[in-house]
């Protein structure tokens, strides 16, 4: 007994110290007693650490990157040996997290929305295997495409996989939902999806922490065949998921994140999801909404609450950031003539991020306007940094291609995509990570030769290697330029999975050694580089050119760090 | 008291530092705060902006509604005009640097940009780069601008001085002093020109 008490005391002391150290580091963010000022991303990371996380797995992607970086910079995470290094891509991240969950520990996997496309296979199937240790998948959507190729809505994936989805309306909820999500995941043995948007990820607000808890101990699933998705077992598991789904709906009806507020004016009912709640509230300075209101933060949709809202009000306005997913669903729920308003009928624009003014217009409240922007205004798009190695690579490539008809450079996603803009106008495609090599191969297969792929080192290890293998196996006449700046620059300079091993990887895949050429993208080697690129373009098979020079932003960061340490 | 602020500039010009200083000062006053940043591609010279809201009452939206910002603080003249749709037409102040950051081929005629700024009913336009050099720290133009904006933020000037001491606490004493001087030169400019 005494030892138990002592242990409890120890534990409490440890927790207190943990909290204390954390607060010390973040004291400049301290509001009053114990509120921290955190980005939505940081709130999720801290929530995970406090909820007994054992590992975070991720590939960088705006606006999700700061979740993992927060854990990487956390002293608590280091002390407790929490896994937090970057994965090669979102699929490997998702699978590793599932493995950690299999072993009984709590795991989180984070990505930007398009990352969930890459991880879709393990994600959907993890709903069938189920989880053991708590498993949370965070997907960060980007309505208005601030820094993405599309504005796809991750909630559809959650619905598709039939897993519960949590969608915070504040940084505090983001924090709380992680604890709740891990509990939910362990209670029902199911992965839980947390869906955020850019605005939630990258906006700061006050967060109060709750108690910290220890990590799980290793423990395997009680049924060792749970994760064996042979058809006979998979059928059982799928039926189990369908059965459990009933409870997910019940949980949603009673969730602390879903709330029904009555209002005296029944001419309108408002259904509002996630961060849209804040834009709604902004329009009511006294924070009193005169209409019945259903706030959604947890899915599957709480059908009874929806029916109550619809039953109480003459019209329903549906407000959600992203695709009109709830709106589509509600239109199906509701019989008869009741008017549903939202993105489909033009009450709210069909695309793009919401804001307080969009809500004002939808509610028939006065819209507000500022001053006119003068006509002289011009855009200021991001550009390759002065001194960027990609500039020298594009200059050499452009010179070689000058003699040929345009339109033969298939590129990929990274800083180098900015080479599409003036003055380089060097590339003709950017679709999804890895698509450069495979598209160049397809075009070459069609007889379009020479055909060139331009891909960054991190994108290459993310999903370029398999495409290169296809090209080697088919002996496709493609020239693959792997821009090796030794980092994942676009998202802020994270480690790149293949640094120092790019040639070896190409050799291993089967590219002939004579056609793996490393060049130095510097002005003084321009002529030499032009010659090498020309030689390889003329080669009728797979060749790889690796322009290698570190990103100047990471060089600068490293130098400053070194200088600081010297002082 | 409630202030809605748009911070504008070009990636790398230090608008996040301005936000940190104001944010720290507001938190010391036990105010609520919401700050929305656009992260992502900022290191490559694109336009950047941040919504900063401070208030004694709880704040709802992360985004400031159009026409309701009390203040636009800009470290670059062209950028100061980009977000005018947020500025309150009846009460809003524009505080901006007049030294252009010209990294685009089609940068408009700077005279016209300045003329556009002069048309704003309530504005303070100053050469923050020059004042920063006078303060001995060419990199502190952002702090000069903050100083120039400080009379409109509803907080005592000392609060910003304290915040600078805190935010730059890991730096050498001389760096802190130069930034305090930059802050003061900006403040003096507004006091003399308002
Ligand atoms: C599936 C997917 N995951 C993540 C991203 C975000 N993202 C875009 S480019 C990039 C990395 C680019 O690194 P690299 O290929 O090395 O090029 P660099 O930016 O260094 O030039 C990342 C992580 C994305 N667009 N799609
Ligand atoms: S961050 Fe690095 S890779 Fe990206 S443009 Fe700048 S120098 Fe080039």
CSV table of C-alpha atoms in Angstrom, one decimal, chain A residues 228-545:
chain,number,residue,atom,x,y,z
A,228,UNK,CA,-5.1,-10.6,-41.3
A,229,UNK,CA,-7.4,-9.3,-44.0
A,230,UNK,CA,-7.9,-12.6,-45.8
A,231,UNK,CA,-11.3,-12.6,-47.3
A,232,UNK,CA,-12.9,-14.9,-44.7
A,233,UNK,CA,-11.5,-12.7,-41.8
A,234,UNK,CA,-12.1,-9.4,-43.7
A,235,UNK,CA,-15.7,-10.2,-44.1
A,236,UNK,CA,-16.1,-10.7,-40.4
A,237,UNK,CA,-14.2,-7.6,-39.6
A,238,UNK,CA,-16.2,-5.6,-42.1
A,239,UNK,CA,-19.5,-6.8,-40.5
A,240,UNK,CA,-18.1,-5.8,-37.1
A,241,UNK,CA,-17.3,-2.3,-38.4
A,242,UNK,CA,-20.9,-2.0,-39.7
A,243,UNK,CA,-22.3,-3.2,-36.4
A,244,UNK,CA,-20.1,-0.7,-34.5
A,245,UNK,CA,-21.1,2.1,-36.8
A,246,UNK,CA,-24.4,2.2,-34.9
A,247,UNK,CA,-22.6,3.1,-31.8
A,248,UNK,CA,-20.6,5.7,-33.6
A,249,UNK,CA,-23.8,7.5,-34.4
A,250,UNK,CA,-25.0,7.1,-30.9
A,251,UNK,CA,-21.8,8.6,-29.6
A,252,UNK,CA,-22.3,11.5,-32.0
A,253,UNK,CA,-25.8,12.1,-30.7
A,254,UNK,CA,-24.2,12.5,-27.2
A,255,UNK,CA,-20.9,14.0,-28.1
A,256,UNK,CA,-19.5,17.0,-26.2
A,257,UNK,CA,-18.6,18.4,-29.6
A,258,UNK,CA,-22.1,18.3,-31.1
A,259,UNK,CA,-24.6,20.7,-29.5
A,260,UNK,CA,-28.1,21.8,-30.1
A,261,UNK,CA,-29.0,25.3,-29.0
A,262,UNK,CA,-32.6,26.4,-29.3
A,263,UNK,CA,-33.6,29.9,-30.6
A,264,UNK,CA,-36.8,31.7,-30.6
A,265,UNK,CA,-36.9,32.6,-34.3
A,266,UNK,CA,-37.9,29.4,-36.2
A,267,UNK,CA,-37.9,30.9,-39.6
A,268,UNK,CA,-34.3,29.5,-40.0
A,269,UNK,CA,-32.3,26.7,-38.5
A,270,UNK,CA,-28.5,26.8,-38.8
A,271,UNK,CA,-26.3,23.8,-39.0
A,272,UNK,CA,-22.7,24.7,-38.7
A,273,UNK,CA,-19.6,22.5,-38.7
A,274,UNK,CA,-16.1,23.1,-37.4
A,275,UNK,CA,-14.4,26.5,-37.6
A,276,UNK,CA,-17.4,27.9,-39.5
A,277,UNK,CA,-19.0,28.4,-36.0
A,278,UNK,CA,-16.6,31.3,-35.4
A,279,UNK,CA,-17.6,33.1,-38.5
A,280,UNK,CA,-21.2,32.7,-37.5
A,281,UNK,CA,-20.6,34.0,-34.0
A,282,UNK,CA,-18.7,37.0,-35.4
A,283,UNK,CA,-22.0,38.2,-36.8
A,284,UNK,CA,-23.7,38.3,-33.5
A,285,UNK,CA,-21.7,40.6,-31.2
A,286,UNK,CA,-23.7,39.5,-28.1
A,287,UNK,CA,-23.0,35.9,-29.1
A,288,UNK,CA,-26.8,35.2,-29.0
A,289,UNK,CA,-28.1,33.4,-32.1
A,290,UNK,CA,-31.8,34.0,-32.5
A,291,UNK,CA,-32.3,30.8,-34.5
A,292,UNK,CA,-32.1,27.1,-33.6
A,293,UNK,CA,-28.5,26.0,-34.1
A,294,UNK,CA,-26.8,22.7,-34.4
A,295,UNK,CA,-23.1,22.7,-34.1
A,296,UNK,CA,-21.2,19.7,-35.5
A,297,UNK,CA,-17.8,18.6,-34.3
A,298,UNK,CA,-18.1,14.9,-34.5
A,299,UNK,CA,-19.3,12.5,-37.3
A,300,UNK,CA,-21.0,10.3,-38.4
A,301,UNK,CA,-23.8,12.9,-38.3
A,302,UNK,CA,-26.1,12.8,-35.3
A,303,UNK,CA,-29.2,12.0,-37.2
A,304,UNK,CA,-31.7,12.7,-34.3
A,305,UNK,CA,-30.2,16.1,-33.7
A,306,UNK,CA,-30.4,16.9,-37.4
A,307,UNK,CA,-34.0,15.8,-37.5
A,308,UNK,CA,-34.8,18.0,-34.5
A,309,UNK,CA,-33.2,21.0,-36.2
A,310,UNK,CA,-35.1,20.4,-39.4
A,311,UNK,CA,-38.3,19.7,-37.6
A,312,UNK,CA,-38.0,23.0,-35.6
A,313,UNK,CA,-37.2,25.3,-38.4
A,314,UNK,CA,-38.8,26.4,-41.6
A,315,UNK,CA,-35.6,26.6,-43.6
A,316,UNK,CA,-32.1,25.2,-42.9
A,317,UNK,CA,-28.8,26.9,-43.7
A,318,UNK,CA,-25.9,24.6,-43.8
A,319,UNK,CA,-22.4,26.1,-43.2
A,320,UNK,CA,-19.3,24.0,-43.6
A,321,UNK,CA,-15.8,24.7,-44.8
A,322,UNK,CA,-14.9,22.5,-47.7
A,323,UNK,CA,-17.2,20.5,-49.9
A,324,UNK,CA,-21.0,20.6,-49.3
A,325,UNK,CA,-20.8,17.2,-47.7
A,326,UNK,CA,-23.4,17.6,-44.9
A,327,UNK,CA,-25.6,19.6,-47.2
A,328,UNK,CA,-25.7,16.7,-49.7
A,329,UNK,CA,-26.5,14.3,-46.9
A,330,UNK,CA,-29.2,16.4,-45.4
A,331,UNK,CA,-30.9,16.8,-48.7
A,332,UNK,CA,-31.2,13.1,-48.7
A,333,UNK,CA,-32.4,13.0,-45.1
A,334,UNK,CA,-35.2,15.4,-45.5
A,335,UNK,CA,-38.5,14.5,-47.1
A,336,UNK,CA,-40.8,17.0,-48.7
A,337,UNK,CA,-40.5,20.6,-49.5
A,338,UNK,CA,-38.3,22.0,-46.8
A,339,UNK,CA,-35.8,24.5,-48.1
A,340,UNK,CA,-32.2,23.6,-47.6
A,341,UNK,CA,-29.7,26.4,-48.2
A,342,UNK,CA,-26.0,26.2,-48.6
A,343,UNK,CA,-23.4,25.9,-51.3
A,344,UNK,CA,-25.7,24.2,-53.8
A,345,UNK,CA,-28.3,26.9,-54.0
A,346,UNK,CA,-25.8,29.8,-54.0
A,347,UNK,CA,-26.5,31.0,-50.5
A,348,UNK,CA,-22.8,30.4,-49.9
A,349,UNK,CA,-20.2,30.3,-52.7
A,350,UNK,CA,-19.7,26.9,-54.2
A,351,UNK,CA,-15.9,27.0,-53.7
A,352,UNK,CA,-13.3,28.5,-51.3
A,353,UNK,CA,-12.8,29.2,-47.6
A,354,UNK,CA,-15.6,30.7,-45.6
A,355,UNK,CA,-15.3,34.0,-43.7
A,356,UNK,CA,-17.6,36.2,-41.6
A,357,UNK,CA,-18.8,38.2,-44.5
A,358,UNK,CA,-20.0,35.2,-46.4
A,359,UNK,CA,-22.0,34.2,-43.3
A,360,UNK,CA,-23.5,37.8,-43.0
A,361,UNK,CA,-24.7,37.7,-46.6
A,362,UNK,CA,-26.2,34.2,-46.1
A,363,UNK,CA,-28.0,35.4,-43.1
A,364,UNK,CA,-29.3,38.6,-44.7
A,365,UNK,CA,-27.3,40.7,-42.4
A,366,UNK,CA,-25.5,43.9,-43.6
A,367,UNK,CA,-22.3,43.1,-45.5
A,368,UNK,CA,-19.3,45.3,-44.6
A,369,UNK,CA,-16.8,46.8,-46.9
A,370,UNK,CA,-13.5,48.5,-46.6
A,371,UNK,CA,-11.7,50.8,-49.0
A,372,UNK,CA,-11.2,50.1,-52.7
A,373,UNK,CA,-7.8,48.6,-53.7
A,374,UNK,CA,-6.3,50.9,-56.3
A,375,UNK,CA,-6.1,49.7,-59.9
A,376,UNK,CA,-2.3,49.7,-59.8
A,377,UNK,CA,-2.2,46.6,-57.6
A,378,UNK,CA,-0.3,43.7,-59.0
A,379,UNK,CA,0.4,40.2,-57.7
A,380,UNK,CA,3.6,39.2,-55.9
A,381,UNK,CA,3.9,35.5,-56.4
A,382,UNK,CA,6.5,33.5,-54.5
A,383,UNK,CA,9.7,33.0,-56.5
A,384,UNK,CA,12.8,30.9,-56.4
A,385,UNK,CA,15.3,32.5,-54.0
A,386,UNK,CA,18.1,34.4,-55.5
A,387,UNK,CA,21.0,31.9,-55.6
A,388,UNK,CA,18.7,28.8,-55.6
A,389,UNK,CA,20.3,25.8,-57.2
A,390,UNK,CA,17.2,25.1,-59.2
A,391,UNK,CA,17.7,28.3,-61.2
A,392,UNK,CA,21.0,27.0,-62.6
A,393,UNK,CA,19.5,23.7,-63.4
A,394,UNK,CA,16.7,25.3,-65.3
A,395,UNK,CA,19.0,27.6,-67.2
A,396,UNK,CA,21.0,24.7,-68.4
A,397,UNK,CA,18.0,22.6,-69.3
A,398,UNK,CA,16.3,25.5,-71.1
A,399,UNK,CA,19.4,26.0,-73.2
A,400,UNK,CA,19.5,22.4,-74.3
A,401,UNK,CA,15.7,22.3,-75.1
A,402,UNK,CA,15.8,25.6,-77.0
A,403,UNK,CA,16.4,23.8,-80.3
A,404,UNK,CA,13.4,21.5,-79.8
A,405,UNK,CA,9.6,22.1,-79.9
A,406,UNK,CA,8.3,23.1,-76.5
A,407,UNK,CA,6.2,21.1,-74.1
A,408,UNK,CA,8.4,18.1,-73.1
A,409,UNK,CA,9.2,18.7,-69.4
A,410,UNK,CA,7.1,16.8,-66.9
A,411,UNK,CA,7.6,18.1,-63.5
A,412,UNK,CA,6.5,17.6,-60.0
A,413,UNK,CA,5.8,19.3,-56.7
A,414,UNK,CA,8.4,21.3,-54.8
A,415,UNK,CA,10.1,24.7,-54.9
A,416,UNK,CA,11.1,23.8,-58.4
A,417,UNK,CA,7.5,24.0,-59.5
A,418,UNK,CA,8.0,27.7,-59.4
A,419,UNK,CA,10.1,27.1,-62.6
A,420,UNK,CA,6.7,27.1,-64.4
A,421,UNK,CA,6.6,30.9,-64.0
A,422,UNK,CA,8.5,33.6,-65.7
A,423,UNK,CA,11.3,34.0,-66.4
A,424,UNK,CA,12.0,30.3,-66.7
A,425,UNK,CA,8.8,28.8,-68.0
A,426,UNK,CA,10.7,25.6,-67.9
A,427,UNK,CA,8.1,22.9,-67.1
A,428,UNK,CA,4.8,21.7,-68.5
A,429,UNK,CA,3.2,19.7,-65.7
A,430,UNK,CA,2.7,19.4,-62.0
A,431,UNK,CA,0.0,16.9,-60.9
A,432,UNK,CA,0.8,14.9,-57.8
A,433,UNK,CA,3.9,13.8,-56.1
A,434,UNK,CA,5.9,11.4,-58.3
A,435,UNK,CA,3.9,12.0,-61.5
A,436,UNK,CA,6.9,13.6,-63.3
A,437,UNK,CA,8.8,10.3,-64.1
A,438,UNK,CA,5.7,8.3,-64.8
A,439,UNK,CA,4.1,10.9,-67.1
A,440,UNK,CA,7.4,11.4,-69.0
A,441,UNK,CA,7.5,7.6,-69.4
A,442,UNK,CA,3.9,7.5,-70.7
A,443,UNK,CA,4.6,10.3,-73.1
A,444,UNK,CA,7.8,8.5,-74.3
A,445,UNK,CA,5.8,5.3,-74.7
A,446,UNK,CA,3.6,7.3,-77.0
A,447,UNK,CA,6.6,8.2,-79.1
A,448,UNK,CA,7.2,11.6,-77.6
A,449,UNK,CA,11.0,11.6,-77.4
A,450,UNK,CA,13.0,13.1,-75.8
A,451,UNK,CA,10.8,13.4,-72.8
A,452,UNK,CA,12.2,14.9,-69.6
A,453,UNK,CA,11.2,14.4,-66.0
A,454,UNK,CA,12.2,17.0,-63.3
A,455,UNK,CA,11.7,15.9,-59.7
A,456,UNK,CA,13.1,17.0,-56.3
A,457,UNK,CA,15.1,14.6,-54.1
A,458,UNK,CA,12.3,14.4,-51.5
A,459,UNK,CA,9.6,13.9,-54.0
A,460,UNK,CA,11.8,11.2,-55.6
A,461,UNK,CA,12.0,9.2,-52.4
A,462,UNK,CA,8.3,10.0,-51.7
A,463,UNK,CA,7.0,8.3,-54.8
A,464,UNK,CA,9.4,8.6,-57.7
A,465,UNK,CA,11.4,5.4,-57.2
A,466,UNK,CA,8.7,3.0,-58.3
A,467,UNK,CA,8.1,5.0,-61.5
A,468,UNK,CA,11.8,4.9,-62.3
A,469,UNK,CA,11.7,1.1,-61.9
A,470,UNK,CA,8.9,1.0,-64.5
A,471,UNK,CA,10.9,3.1,-66.9
A,472,UNK,CA,14.0,0.9,-66.4
A,473,UNK,CA,11.9,-2.3,-66.9
A,474,UNK,CA,10.5,-0.9,-70.2
A,475,UNK,CA,13.8,0.7,-71.2
A,476,UNK,CA,11.8,3.9,-71.8
A,477,UNK,CA,13.7,6.7,-73.4
A,478,UNK,CA,13.4,9.3,-70.6
A,479,UNK,CA,15.8,11.7,-69.0
A,480,UNK,CA,15.1,12.0,-65.3
A,481,UNK,CA,16.5,15.1,-63.6
A,482,UNK,CA,16.6,14.7,-59.8
A,483,UNK,CA,17.2,18.1,-58.3
A,484,UNK,CA,19.1,17.2,-55.1
A,485,UNK,CA,19.1,20.2,-52.8
A,486,UNK,CA,19.5,17.8,-49.8
A,487,UNK,CA,16.2,18.9,-48.2
A,488,UNK,CA,12.5,19.1,-48.5
A,489,UNK,CA,12.6,22.8,-49.1
A,490,UNK,CA,9.1,23.7,-50.1
A,491,UNK,CA,7.6,22.9,-46.7
A,492,UNK,CA,10.4,24.6,-44.7
A,493,UNK,CA,13.5,22.4,-45.0
A,494,UNK,CA,12.8,19.1,-43.4
A,495,UNK,CA,15.2,16.2,-43.7
A,496,UNK,CA,14.9,14.4,-47.0
A,497,UNK,CA,14.8,10.6,-46.8
A,498,UNK,CA,17.4,9.8,-49.5
A,499,UNK,CA,20.0,12.4,-48.8
A,500,UNK,CA,23.5,11.0,-49.8
A,501,UNK,CA,22.0,7.9,-51.4
A,502,UNK,CA,20.3,9.1,-54.6
A,503,UNK,CA,22.8,7.6,-57.0
A,504,UNK,CA,22.8,4.3,-55.1
A,505,UNK,CA,19.0,4.2,-55.2
A,506,UNK,CA,19.0,4.8,-59.0
A,507,UNK,CA,21.7,2.1,-59.4
A,508,UNK,CA,19.8,-0.3,-57.3
A,509,UNK,CA,16.7,0.2,-59.4
A,510,UNK,CA,18.7,-0.7,-62.4
A,511,UNK,CA,19.7,2.6,-64.1
A,512,UNK,CA,23.0,2.0,-65.9
A,513,UNK,CA,25.9,3.6,-64.0
A,514,UNK,CA,27.2,5.3,-67.1
A,515,UNK,CA,23.9,7.2,-67.4
A,516,UNK,CA,23.7,8.4,-63.8
A,517,UNK,CA,25.4,11.8,-64.0
A,518,UNK,CA,25.9,14.1,-61.1
A,519,UNK,CA,26.4,17.8,-61.9
A,520,UNK,CA,27.0,21.0,-59.9
A,521,UNK,CA,24.3,23.6,-60.6
A,522,UNK,CA,26.5,26.7,-60.5
A,523,UNK,CA,26.9,29.4,-63.1
A,524,UNK,CA,30.6,28.6,-63.6
A,525,UNK,CA,29.7,25.0,-64.7
A,526,UNK,CA,27.0,26.1,-67.0
A,527,UNK,CA,28.6,25.0,-70.3
A,528,UNK,CA,29.7,21.6,-68.8
A,529,UNK,CA,26.2,21.0,-67.5
A,530,UNK,CA,24.6,21.9,-70.9
A,531,UNK,CA,26.8,19.3,-72.5
A,532,UNK,CA,26.0,16.6,-70.1
A,533,UNK,CA,22.2,17.2,-70.3
A,534,UNK,CA,22.5,17.2,-74.1
A,535,UNK,CA,24.3,13.9,-74.1
A,536,UNK,CA,21.8,12.2,-71.9
A,537,UNK,CA,18.8,13.6,-73.8
A,538,UNK,CA,20.3,11.9,-76.9
A,539,UNK,CA,20.6,8.6,-75.1
A,540,UNK,CA,17.9,6.2,-76.1
A,541,UNK,CA,17.1,4.7,-72.7
A,542,UNK,CA,16.7,5.7,-69.0
A,543,UNK,CA,19.2,8.3,-67.8
A,544,UNK,CA,19.4,10.2,-64.6
A,545,UNK,CA,21.0,13.5,-64.1
